[in-house]
Structure formats: C-alpha cells, structure tokens
GROMACS .gro file of N, CA and C in nm:
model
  510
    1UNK      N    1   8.518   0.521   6.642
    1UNK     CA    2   8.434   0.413   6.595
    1UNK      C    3   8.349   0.358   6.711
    2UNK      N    4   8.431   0.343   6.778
    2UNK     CA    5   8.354   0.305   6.981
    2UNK      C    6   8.255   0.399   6.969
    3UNK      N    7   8.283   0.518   6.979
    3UNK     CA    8   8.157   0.633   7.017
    3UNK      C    9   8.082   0.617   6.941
    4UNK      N   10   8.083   0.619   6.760
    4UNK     CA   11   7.960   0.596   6.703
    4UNK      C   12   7.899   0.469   6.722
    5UNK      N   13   7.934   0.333   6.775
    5UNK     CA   14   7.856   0.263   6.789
    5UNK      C   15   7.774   0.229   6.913
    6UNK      N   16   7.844   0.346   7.022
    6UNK     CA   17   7.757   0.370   7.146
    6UNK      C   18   7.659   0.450   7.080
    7UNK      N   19   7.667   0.558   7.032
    7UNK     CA   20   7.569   0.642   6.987
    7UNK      C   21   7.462   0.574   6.881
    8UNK      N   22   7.481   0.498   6.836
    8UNK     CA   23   7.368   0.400   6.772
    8UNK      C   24   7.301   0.325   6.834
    9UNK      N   25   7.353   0.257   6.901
    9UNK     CA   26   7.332   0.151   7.020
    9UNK      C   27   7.212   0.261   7.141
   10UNK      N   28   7.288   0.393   7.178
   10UNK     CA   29   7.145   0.398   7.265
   10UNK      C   30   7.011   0.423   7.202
   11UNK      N   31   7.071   0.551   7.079
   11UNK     CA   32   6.944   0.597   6.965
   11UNK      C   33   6.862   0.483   6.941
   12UNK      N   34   6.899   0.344   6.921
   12UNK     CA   35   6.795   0.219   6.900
   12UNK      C   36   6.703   0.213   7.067
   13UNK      N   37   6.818   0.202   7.154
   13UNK     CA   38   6.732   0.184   7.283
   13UNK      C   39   6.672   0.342   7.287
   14UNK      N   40   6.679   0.364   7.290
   14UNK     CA   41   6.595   0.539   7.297
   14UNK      C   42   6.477   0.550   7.244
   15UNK      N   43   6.508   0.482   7.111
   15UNK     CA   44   6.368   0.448   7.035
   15UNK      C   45   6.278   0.318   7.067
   16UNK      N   46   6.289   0.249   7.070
   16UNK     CA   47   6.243   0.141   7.152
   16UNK      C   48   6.139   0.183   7.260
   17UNK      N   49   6.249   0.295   7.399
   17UNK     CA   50   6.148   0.338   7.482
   17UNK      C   51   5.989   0.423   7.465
   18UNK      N   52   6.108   0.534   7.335
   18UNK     CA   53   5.983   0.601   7.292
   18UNK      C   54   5.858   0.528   7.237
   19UNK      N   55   5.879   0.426   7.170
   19UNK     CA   56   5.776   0.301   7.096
   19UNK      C   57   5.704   0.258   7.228
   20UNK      N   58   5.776   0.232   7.358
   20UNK     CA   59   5.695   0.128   7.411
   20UNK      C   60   5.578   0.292   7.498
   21UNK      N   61   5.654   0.376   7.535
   21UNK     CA   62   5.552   0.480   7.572
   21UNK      C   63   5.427   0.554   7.514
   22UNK      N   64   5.448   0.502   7.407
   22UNK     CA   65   5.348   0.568   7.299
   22UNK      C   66   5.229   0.401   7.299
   23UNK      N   67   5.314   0.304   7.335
   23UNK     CA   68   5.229   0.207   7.289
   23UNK      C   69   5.062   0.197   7.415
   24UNK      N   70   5.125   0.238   7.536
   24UNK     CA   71   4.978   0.279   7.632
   24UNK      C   72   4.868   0.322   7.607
   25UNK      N   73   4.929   0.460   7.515
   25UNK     CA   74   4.828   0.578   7.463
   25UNK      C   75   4.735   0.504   7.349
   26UNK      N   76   4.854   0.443   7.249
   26UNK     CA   77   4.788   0.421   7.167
   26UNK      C   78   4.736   0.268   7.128
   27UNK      N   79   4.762   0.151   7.175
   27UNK     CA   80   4.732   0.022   7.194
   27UNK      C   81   4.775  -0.012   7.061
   28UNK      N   82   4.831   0.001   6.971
   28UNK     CA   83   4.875  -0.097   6.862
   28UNK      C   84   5.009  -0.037   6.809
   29UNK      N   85   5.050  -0.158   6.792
   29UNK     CA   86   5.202  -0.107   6.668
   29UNK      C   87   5.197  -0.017   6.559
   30UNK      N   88   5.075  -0.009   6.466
   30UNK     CA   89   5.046   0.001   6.354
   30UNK      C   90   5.047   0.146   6.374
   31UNK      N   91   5.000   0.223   6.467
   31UNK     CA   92   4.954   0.394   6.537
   31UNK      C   93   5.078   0.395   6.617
   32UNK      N   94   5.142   0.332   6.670
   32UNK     CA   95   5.318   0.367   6.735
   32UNK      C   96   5.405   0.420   6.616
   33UNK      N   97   5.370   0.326   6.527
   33UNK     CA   98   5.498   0.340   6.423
   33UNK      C   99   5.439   0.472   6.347
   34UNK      N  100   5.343   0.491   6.346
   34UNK     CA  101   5.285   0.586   6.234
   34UNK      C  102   5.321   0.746   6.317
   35UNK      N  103   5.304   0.715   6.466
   35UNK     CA  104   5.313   0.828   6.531
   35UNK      C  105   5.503   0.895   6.553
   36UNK      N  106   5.552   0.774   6.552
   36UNK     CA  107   5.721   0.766   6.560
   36UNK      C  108   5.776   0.808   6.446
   37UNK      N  109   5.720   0.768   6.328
   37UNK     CA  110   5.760   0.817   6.205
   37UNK      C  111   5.740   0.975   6.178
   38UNK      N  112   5.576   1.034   6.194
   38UNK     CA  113   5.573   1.155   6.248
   38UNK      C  114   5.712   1.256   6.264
   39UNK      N  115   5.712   1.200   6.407
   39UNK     CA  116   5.772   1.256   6.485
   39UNK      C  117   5.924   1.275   6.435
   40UNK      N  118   5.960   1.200   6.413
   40UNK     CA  119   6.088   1.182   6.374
   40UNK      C  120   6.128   1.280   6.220
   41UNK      N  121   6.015   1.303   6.170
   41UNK     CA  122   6.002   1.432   6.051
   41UNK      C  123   6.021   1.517   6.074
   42UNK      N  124   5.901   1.536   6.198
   42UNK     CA  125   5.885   1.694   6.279
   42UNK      C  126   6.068   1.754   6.309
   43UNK      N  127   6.154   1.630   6.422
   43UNK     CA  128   6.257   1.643   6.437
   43UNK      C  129   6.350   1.663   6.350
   44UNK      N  130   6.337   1.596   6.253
   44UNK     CA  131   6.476   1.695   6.137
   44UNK      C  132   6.426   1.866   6.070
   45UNK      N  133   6.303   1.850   6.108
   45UNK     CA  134   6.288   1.995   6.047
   45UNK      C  135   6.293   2.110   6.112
   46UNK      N  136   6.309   2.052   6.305
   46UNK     CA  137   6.316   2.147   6.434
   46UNK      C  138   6.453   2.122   6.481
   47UNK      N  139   6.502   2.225   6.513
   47UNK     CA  140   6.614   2.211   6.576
   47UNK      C  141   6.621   2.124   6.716
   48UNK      N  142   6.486   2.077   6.780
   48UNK     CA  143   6.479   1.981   6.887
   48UNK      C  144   6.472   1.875   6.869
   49UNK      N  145   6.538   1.782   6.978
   49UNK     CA  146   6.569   1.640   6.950
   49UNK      C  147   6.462   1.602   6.972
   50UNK      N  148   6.443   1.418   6.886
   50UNK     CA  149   6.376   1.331   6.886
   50UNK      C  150   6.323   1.306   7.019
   51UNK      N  151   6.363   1.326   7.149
   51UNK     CA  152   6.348   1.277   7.295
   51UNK      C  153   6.269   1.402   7.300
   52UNK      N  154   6.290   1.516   7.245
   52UNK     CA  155   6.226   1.678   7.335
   52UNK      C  156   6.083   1.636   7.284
   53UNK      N  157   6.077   1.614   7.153
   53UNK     CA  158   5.977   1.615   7.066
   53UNK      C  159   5.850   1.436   7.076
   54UNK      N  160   5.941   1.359   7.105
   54UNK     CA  161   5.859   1.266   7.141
   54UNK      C  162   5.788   1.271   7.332
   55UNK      N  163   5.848   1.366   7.419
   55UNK     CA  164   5.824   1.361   7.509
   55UNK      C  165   5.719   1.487   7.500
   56UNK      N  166   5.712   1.556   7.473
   56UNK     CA  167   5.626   1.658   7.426
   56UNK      C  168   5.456   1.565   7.395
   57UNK      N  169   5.515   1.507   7.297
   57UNK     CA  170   5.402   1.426   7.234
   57UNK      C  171   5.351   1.282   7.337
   58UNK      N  172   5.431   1.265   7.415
   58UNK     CA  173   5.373   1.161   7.553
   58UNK      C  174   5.305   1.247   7.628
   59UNK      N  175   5.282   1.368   7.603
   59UNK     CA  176   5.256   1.451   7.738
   59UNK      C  177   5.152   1.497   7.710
   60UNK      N  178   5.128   1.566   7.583
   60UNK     CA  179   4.978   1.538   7.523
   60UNK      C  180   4.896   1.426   7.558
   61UNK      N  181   4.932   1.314   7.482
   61UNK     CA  182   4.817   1.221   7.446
   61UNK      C  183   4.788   1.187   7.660
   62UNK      N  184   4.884   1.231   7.742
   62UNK     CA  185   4.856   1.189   7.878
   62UNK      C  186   4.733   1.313   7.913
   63UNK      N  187   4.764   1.427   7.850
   63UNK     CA  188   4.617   1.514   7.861
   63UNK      C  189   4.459   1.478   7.820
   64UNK      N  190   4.516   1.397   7.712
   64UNK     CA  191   4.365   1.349   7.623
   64UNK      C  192   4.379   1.411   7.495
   65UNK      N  193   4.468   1.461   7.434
   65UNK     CA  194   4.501   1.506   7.294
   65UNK      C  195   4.435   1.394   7.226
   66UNK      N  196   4.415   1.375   7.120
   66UNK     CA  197   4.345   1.264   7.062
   66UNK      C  198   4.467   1.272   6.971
   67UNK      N  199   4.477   1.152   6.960
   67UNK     CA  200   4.602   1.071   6.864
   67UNK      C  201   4.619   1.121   6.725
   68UNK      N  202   4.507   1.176   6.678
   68UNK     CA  203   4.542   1.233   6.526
   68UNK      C  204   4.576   1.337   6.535
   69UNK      N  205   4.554   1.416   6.629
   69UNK     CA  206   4.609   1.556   6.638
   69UNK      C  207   4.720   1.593   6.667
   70UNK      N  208   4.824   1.476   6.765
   70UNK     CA  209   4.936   1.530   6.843
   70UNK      C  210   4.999   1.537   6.725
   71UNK      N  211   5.047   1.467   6.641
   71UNK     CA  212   5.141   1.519   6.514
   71UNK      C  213   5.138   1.627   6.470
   72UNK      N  214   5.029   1.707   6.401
   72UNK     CA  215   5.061   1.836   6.395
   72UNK      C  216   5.055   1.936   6.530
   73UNK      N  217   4.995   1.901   6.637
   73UNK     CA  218   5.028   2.001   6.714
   73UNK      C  219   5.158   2.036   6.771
   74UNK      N  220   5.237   1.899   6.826
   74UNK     CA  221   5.368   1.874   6.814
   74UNK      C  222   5.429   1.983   6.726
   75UNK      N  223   5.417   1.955   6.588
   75UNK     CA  224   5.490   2.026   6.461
   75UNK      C  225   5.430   2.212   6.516
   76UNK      N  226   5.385   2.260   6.571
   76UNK     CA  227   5.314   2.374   6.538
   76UNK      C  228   5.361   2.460   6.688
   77UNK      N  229   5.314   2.300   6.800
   77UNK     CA  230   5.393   2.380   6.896
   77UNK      C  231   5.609   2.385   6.960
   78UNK      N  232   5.657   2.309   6.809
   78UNK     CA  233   5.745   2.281   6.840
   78UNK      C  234   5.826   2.462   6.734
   79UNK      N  235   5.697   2.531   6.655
   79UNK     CA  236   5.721   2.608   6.584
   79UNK      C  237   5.778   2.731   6.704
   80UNK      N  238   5.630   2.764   6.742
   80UNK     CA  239   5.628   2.838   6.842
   80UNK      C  240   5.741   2.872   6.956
   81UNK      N  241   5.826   2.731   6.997
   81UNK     CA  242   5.925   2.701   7.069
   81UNK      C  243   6.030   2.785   7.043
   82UNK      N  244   6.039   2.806   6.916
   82UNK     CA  245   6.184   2.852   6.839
   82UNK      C  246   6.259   2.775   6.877
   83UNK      N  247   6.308   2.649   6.839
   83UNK     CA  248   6.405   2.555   6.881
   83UNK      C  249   6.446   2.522   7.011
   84UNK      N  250   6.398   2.623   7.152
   84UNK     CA  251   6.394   2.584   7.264
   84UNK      C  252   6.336   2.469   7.312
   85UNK      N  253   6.418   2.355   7.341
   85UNK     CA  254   6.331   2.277   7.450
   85UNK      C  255   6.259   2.313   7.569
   86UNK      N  256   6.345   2.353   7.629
   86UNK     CA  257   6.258   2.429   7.754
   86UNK      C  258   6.143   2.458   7.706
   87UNK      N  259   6.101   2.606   7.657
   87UNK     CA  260   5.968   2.667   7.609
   87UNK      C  261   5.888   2.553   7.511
   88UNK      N  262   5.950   2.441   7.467
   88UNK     CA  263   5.883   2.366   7.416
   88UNK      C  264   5.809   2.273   7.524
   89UNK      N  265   5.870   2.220   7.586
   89UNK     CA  266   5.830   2.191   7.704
   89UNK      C  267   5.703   2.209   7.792
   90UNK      N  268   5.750   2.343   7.830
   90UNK     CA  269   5.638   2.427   7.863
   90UNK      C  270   5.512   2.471   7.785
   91UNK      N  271   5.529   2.494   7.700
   91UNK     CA  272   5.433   2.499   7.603
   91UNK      C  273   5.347   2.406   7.604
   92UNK      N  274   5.379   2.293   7.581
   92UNK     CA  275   5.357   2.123   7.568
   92UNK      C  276   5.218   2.090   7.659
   93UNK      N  277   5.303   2.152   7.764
   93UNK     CA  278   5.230   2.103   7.914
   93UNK      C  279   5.125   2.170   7.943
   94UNK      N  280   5.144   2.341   7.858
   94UNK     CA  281   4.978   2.397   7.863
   94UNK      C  282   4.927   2.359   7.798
   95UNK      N  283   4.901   2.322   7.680
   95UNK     CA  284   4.840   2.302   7.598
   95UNK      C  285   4.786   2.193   7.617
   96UNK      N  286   4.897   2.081   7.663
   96UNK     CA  287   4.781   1.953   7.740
   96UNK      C  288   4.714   1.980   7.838
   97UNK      N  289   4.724   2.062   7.945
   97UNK     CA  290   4.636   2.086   8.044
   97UNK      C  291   4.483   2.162   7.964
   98UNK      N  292   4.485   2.260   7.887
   98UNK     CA  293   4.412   2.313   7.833
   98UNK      C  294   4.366   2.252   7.743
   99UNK      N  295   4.375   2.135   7.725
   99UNK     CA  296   4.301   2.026   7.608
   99UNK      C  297   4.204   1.939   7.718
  100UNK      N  298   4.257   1.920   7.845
  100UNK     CA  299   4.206   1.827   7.942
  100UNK      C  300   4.173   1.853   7.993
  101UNK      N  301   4.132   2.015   8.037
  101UNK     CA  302   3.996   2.089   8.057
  101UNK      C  303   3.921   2.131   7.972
  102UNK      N  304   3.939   2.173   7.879
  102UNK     CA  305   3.862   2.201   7.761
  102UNK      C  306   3.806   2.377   7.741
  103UNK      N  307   3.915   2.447   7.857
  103UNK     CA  308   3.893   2.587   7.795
  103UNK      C  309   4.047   2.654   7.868
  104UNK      N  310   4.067   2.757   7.851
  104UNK     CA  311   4.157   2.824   7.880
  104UNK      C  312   4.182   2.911   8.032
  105UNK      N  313   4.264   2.881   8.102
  105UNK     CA  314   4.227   2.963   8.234
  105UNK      C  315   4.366   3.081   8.259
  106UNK      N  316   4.366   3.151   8.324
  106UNK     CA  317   4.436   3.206   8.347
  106UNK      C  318   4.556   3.188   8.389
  107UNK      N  319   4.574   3.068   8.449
  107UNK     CA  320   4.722   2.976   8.468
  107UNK      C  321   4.784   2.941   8.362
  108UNK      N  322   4.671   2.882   8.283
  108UNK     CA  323   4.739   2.804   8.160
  108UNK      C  324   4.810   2.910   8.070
  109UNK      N  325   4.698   3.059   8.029
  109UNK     CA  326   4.716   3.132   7.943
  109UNK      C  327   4.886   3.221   7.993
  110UNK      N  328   4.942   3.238   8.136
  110UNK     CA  329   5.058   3.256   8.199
  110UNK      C  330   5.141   3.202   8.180
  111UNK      N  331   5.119   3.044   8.148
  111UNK     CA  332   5.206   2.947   8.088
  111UNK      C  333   5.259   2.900   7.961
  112UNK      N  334   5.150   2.987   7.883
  112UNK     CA  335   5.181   2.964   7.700
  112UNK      C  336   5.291   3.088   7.681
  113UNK      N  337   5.197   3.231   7.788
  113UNK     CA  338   5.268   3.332   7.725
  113UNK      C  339   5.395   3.357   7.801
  114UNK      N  340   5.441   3.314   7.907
  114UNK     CA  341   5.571   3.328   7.934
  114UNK      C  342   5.674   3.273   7.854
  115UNK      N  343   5.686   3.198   7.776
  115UNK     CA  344   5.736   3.151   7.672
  115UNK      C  345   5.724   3.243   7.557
  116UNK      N  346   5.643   3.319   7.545
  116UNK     CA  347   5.610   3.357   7.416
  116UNK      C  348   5.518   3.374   7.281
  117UNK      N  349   5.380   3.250   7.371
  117UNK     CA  350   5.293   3.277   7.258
  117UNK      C  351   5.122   3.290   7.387
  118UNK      N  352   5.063   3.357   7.277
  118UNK     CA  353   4.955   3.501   7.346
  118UNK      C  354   4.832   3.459   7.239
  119UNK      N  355   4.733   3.318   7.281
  119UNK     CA  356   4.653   3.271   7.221
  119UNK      C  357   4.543   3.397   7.174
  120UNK      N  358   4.568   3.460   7.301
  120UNK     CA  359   4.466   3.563   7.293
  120UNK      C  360   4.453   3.643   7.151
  121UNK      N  361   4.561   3.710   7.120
  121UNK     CA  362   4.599   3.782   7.018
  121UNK      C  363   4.550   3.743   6.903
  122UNK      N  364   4.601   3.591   6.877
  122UNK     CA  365   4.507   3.545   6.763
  122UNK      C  366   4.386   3.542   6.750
  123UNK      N  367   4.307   3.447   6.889
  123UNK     CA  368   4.216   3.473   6.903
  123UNK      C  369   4.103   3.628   6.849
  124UNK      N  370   4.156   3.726   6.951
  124UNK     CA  371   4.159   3.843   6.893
  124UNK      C  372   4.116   3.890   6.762
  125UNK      N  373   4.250   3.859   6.662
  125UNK     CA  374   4.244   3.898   6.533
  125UNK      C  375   4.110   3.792   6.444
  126UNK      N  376   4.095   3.692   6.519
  126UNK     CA  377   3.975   3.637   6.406
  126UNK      C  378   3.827   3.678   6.494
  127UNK      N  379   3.828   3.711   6.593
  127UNK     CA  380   3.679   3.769   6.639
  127UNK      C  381   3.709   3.897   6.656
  128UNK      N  382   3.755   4.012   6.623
  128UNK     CA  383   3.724   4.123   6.672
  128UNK      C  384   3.751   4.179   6.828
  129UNK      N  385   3.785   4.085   6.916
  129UNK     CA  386   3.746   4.121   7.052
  129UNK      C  387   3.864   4.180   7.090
  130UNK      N  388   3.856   4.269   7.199
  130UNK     CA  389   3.972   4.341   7.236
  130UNK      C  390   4.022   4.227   7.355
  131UNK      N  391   4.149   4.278   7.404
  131UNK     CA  392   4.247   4.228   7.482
  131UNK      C  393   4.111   4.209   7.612
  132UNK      N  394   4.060   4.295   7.633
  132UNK     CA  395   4.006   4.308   7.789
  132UNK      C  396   3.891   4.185   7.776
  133UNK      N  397   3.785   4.204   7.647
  133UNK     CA  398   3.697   4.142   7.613
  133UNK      C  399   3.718   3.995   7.615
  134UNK      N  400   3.837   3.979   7.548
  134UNK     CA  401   3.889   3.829   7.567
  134UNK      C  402   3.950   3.785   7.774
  135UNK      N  403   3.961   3.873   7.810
  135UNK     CA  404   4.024   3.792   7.930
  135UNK      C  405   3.881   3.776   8.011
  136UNK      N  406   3.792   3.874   7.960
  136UNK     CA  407   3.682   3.863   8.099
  136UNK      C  408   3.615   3.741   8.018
  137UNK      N  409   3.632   3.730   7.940
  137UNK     CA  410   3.532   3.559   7.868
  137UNK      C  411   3.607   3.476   7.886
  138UNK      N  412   3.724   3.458   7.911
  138UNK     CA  413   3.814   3.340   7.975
  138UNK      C  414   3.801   3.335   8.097
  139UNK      N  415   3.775   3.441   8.181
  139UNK     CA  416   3.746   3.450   8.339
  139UNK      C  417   3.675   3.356   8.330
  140UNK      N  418   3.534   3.396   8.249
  140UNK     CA  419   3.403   3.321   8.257
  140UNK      C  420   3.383   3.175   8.182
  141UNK      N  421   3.516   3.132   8.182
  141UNK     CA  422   3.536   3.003   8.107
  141UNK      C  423   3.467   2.980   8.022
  142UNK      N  424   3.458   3.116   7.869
  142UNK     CA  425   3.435   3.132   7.746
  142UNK      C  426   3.546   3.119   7.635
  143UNK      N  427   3.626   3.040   7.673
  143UNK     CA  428   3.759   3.028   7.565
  143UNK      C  429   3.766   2.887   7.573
  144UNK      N  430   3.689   2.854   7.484
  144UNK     CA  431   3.737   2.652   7.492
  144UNK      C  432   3.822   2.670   7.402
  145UNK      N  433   3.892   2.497   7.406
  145UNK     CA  434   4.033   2.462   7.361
  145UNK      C  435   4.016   2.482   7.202
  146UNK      N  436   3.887   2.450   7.129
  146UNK     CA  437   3.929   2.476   6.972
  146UNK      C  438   3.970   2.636   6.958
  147UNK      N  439   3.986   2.726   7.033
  147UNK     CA  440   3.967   2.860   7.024
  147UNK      C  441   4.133   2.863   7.050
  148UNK      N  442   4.178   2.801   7.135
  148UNK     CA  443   4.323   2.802   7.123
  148UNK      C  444   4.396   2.676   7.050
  149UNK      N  445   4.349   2.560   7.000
  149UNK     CA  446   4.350   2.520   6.916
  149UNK      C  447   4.410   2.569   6.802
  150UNK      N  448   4.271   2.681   6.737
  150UNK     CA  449   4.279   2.747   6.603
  150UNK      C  450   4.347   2.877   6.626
  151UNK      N  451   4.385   2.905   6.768
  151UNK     CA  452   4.522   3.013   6.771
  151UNK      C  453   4.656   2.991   6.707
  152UNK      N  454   4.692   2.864   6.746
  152UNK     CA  455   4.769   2.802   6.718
  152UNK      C  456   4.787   2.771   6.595
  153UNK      N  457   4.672   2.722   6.542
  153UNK     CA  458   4.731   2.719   6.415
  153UNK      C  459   4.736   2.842   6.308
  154UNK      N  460   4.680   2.942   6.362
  154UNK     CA  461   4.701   3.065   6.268
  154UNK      C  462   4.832   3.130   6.349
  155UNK      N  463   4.862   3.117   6.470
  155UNK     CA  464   5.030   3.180   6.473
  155UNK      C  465   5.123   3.107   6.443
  156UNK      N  466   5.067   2.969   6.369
  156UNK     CA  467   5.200   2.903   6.268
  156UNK      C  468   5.190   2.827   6.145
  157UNK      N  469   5.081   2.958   6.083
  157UNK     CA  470   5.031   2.882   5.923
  157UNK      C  471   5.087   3.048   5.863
  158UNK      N  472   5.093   3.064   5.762
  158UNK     CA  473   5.107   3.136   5.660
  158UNK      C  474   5.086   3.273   5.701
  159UNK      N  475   5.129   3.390   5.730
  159UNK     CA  476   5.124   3.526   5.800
  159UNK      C  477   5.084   3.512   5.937
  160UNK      N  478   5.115   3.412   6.000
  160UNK     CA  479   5.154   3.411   6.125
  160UNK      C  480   5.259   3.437   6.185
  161UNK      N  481   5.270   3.475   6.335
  161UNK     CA  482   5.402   3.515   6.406
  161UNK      C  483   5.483   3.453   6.399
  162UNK      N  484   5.447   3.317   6.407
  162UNK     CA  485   5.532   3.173   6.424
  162UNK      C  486   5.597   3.105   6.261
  163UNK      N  487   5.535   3.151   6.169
  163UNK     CA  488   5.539   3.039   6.049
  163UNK      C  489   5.681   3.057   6.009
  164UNK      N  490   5.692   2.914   5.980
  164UNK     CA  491   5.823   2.886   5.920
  164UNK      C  492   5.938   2.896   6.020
  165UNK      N  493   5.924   2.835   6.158
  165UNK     CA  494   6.028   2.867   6.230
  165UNK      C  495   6.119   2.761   6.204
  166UNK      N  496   6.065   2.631   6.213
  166UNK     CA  497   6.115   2.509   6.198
  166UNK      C  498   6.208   2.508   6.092
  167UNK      N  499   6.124   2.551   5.966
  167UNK     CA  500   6.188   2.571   5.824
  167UNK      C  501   6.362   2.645   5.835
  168UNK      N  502   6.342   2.759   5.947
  168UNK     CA  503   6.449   2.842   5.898
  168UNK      C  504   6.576   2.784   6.036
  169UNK      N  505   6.546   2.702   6.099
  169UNK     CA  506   6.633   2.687   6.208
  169UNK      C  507   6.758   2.571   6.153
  170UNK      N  508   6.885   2.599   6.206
  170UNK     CA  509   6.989   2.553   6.160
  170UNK      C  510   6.974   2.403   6.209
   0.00000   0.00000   0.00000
C-alpha cells in the first residue's frame, strides 16, 4: 500500500515537471494540457514511458518543431523506435536537429539510420531517385526537412516499414 502511494505521489510530481517544461515552449496552460494529454495517449499505445515520450517531445519543440506537429511526430517517431527508448531517443534528437536546420546532413542521416530508419529509402520510393542520387543532393543540401518529414510519415502510415508498431507492442 506504501509503494503504491509512493508510486502515485511521484507520477503526480513527474507530471507536474513535465507540465512546467512544456510550459516555456509553449506559454499557456491551455497548449500544456492539450500537449500532456497527447502524450499520455501516444504512451499507452507505445511500450515507452510517459518520461521517454514527454522528453522526446521537450527536445523537439527545443529544436523549433512547431507545437502542432510534435504530437504526431512523437507518435510516428516513437513507431519507428520499436519500443526502445534509447533509439527513441536518438531518433528524437535527429530529427530535432534536422528540423532546426531545415535539411538533412550526413550526421543527422547516421543518426536516424543507426537506429534503424533510412529517410532516404522513402524518400526514394516517392521520387524515383536512386540511393546515390539522393546522397549527392543531400551533400548539396537538397533534402529539406519536409522531405524527411514526409519520410516519416510514409514509414509509419499504412504499407510502411514502421506501421502499426505501437499498435502491436505488449
């Protein structure tokens, strides 16, 4: 009975913190709560905790993610993760870097795919371009972020690599 009411007791302070960190990004209660609620969806449907998944989503909006977007990207890159925090993590952190430059570089693209996901590929499959074609136009800082953006969301919408990971995780 002790333990569950420690374990309530921090989950309130836990949440609290997450509220007041989100409140920087976003300056009102009204977009905290809306973004917390989010989040807290995303988390029962991912095998990652509320902390992996709200810290994920502090780490964005610190890139410049724009506030309407981190919810589903969150949800999409928490797909990709396969229930790993770690690679969620990581993931997280390219994708904010690559939002807060606004194209794709060769660091970043090292950093999505060591984890596991290969913007390129998608990329790829909706322009035609081969593997080589795509890296020398990223050389040439020809891959802006809607391009991995809309990678993303086709390797975790409907005949994507990713879809339904969240769905099927215990």
């Amino acid at each position: 009975m002790v333990a569950f009411g420690k374990a309530a007791s921090d989950s309130a302070s836990e949440l609290e913190n997450i509220k007041t960190a989100f409140e920087v990004f976003l300056g009102s209660k009204e977009k905290v709560d809306a973004l917390v609620r989010d989040l807290r969806q995303i988390a029962v449907k991912s095998p990652l905790e509320l902390t992996d998944i709200s810290e994920g989503a502090r780490m964005l909006l610190t890139y410049g993610v724009a506030a309407g977007d981190v919810s589903d990207t969150v949800e999409r890159l928490s797909e990709v993760s396969a229930g790993s925090a770690e690679r969620f993590q990581r993931i997280s952190y390219a994708f904010g870097q690559i939002s807060s430059i606004g194209r794709l570089m060769g660091t970043e693209l090292r950093q999505l795919t060591e984890p596991g996901f290969n913007p390129l590929e998608n990329i790829g499959k909706r322009t035609g371009e081969t593997m080589i074609d795509l890296k020398a136009r990223m050389e040439d800082g020809g891959i802006a972020i809607d391009e991995v953006r809309q990678a993303l969301i086709d390797a975790t919408s409907a005949g994507g690599r990713f879809f339904g990971f969240n769905a099927e995780s215990p």
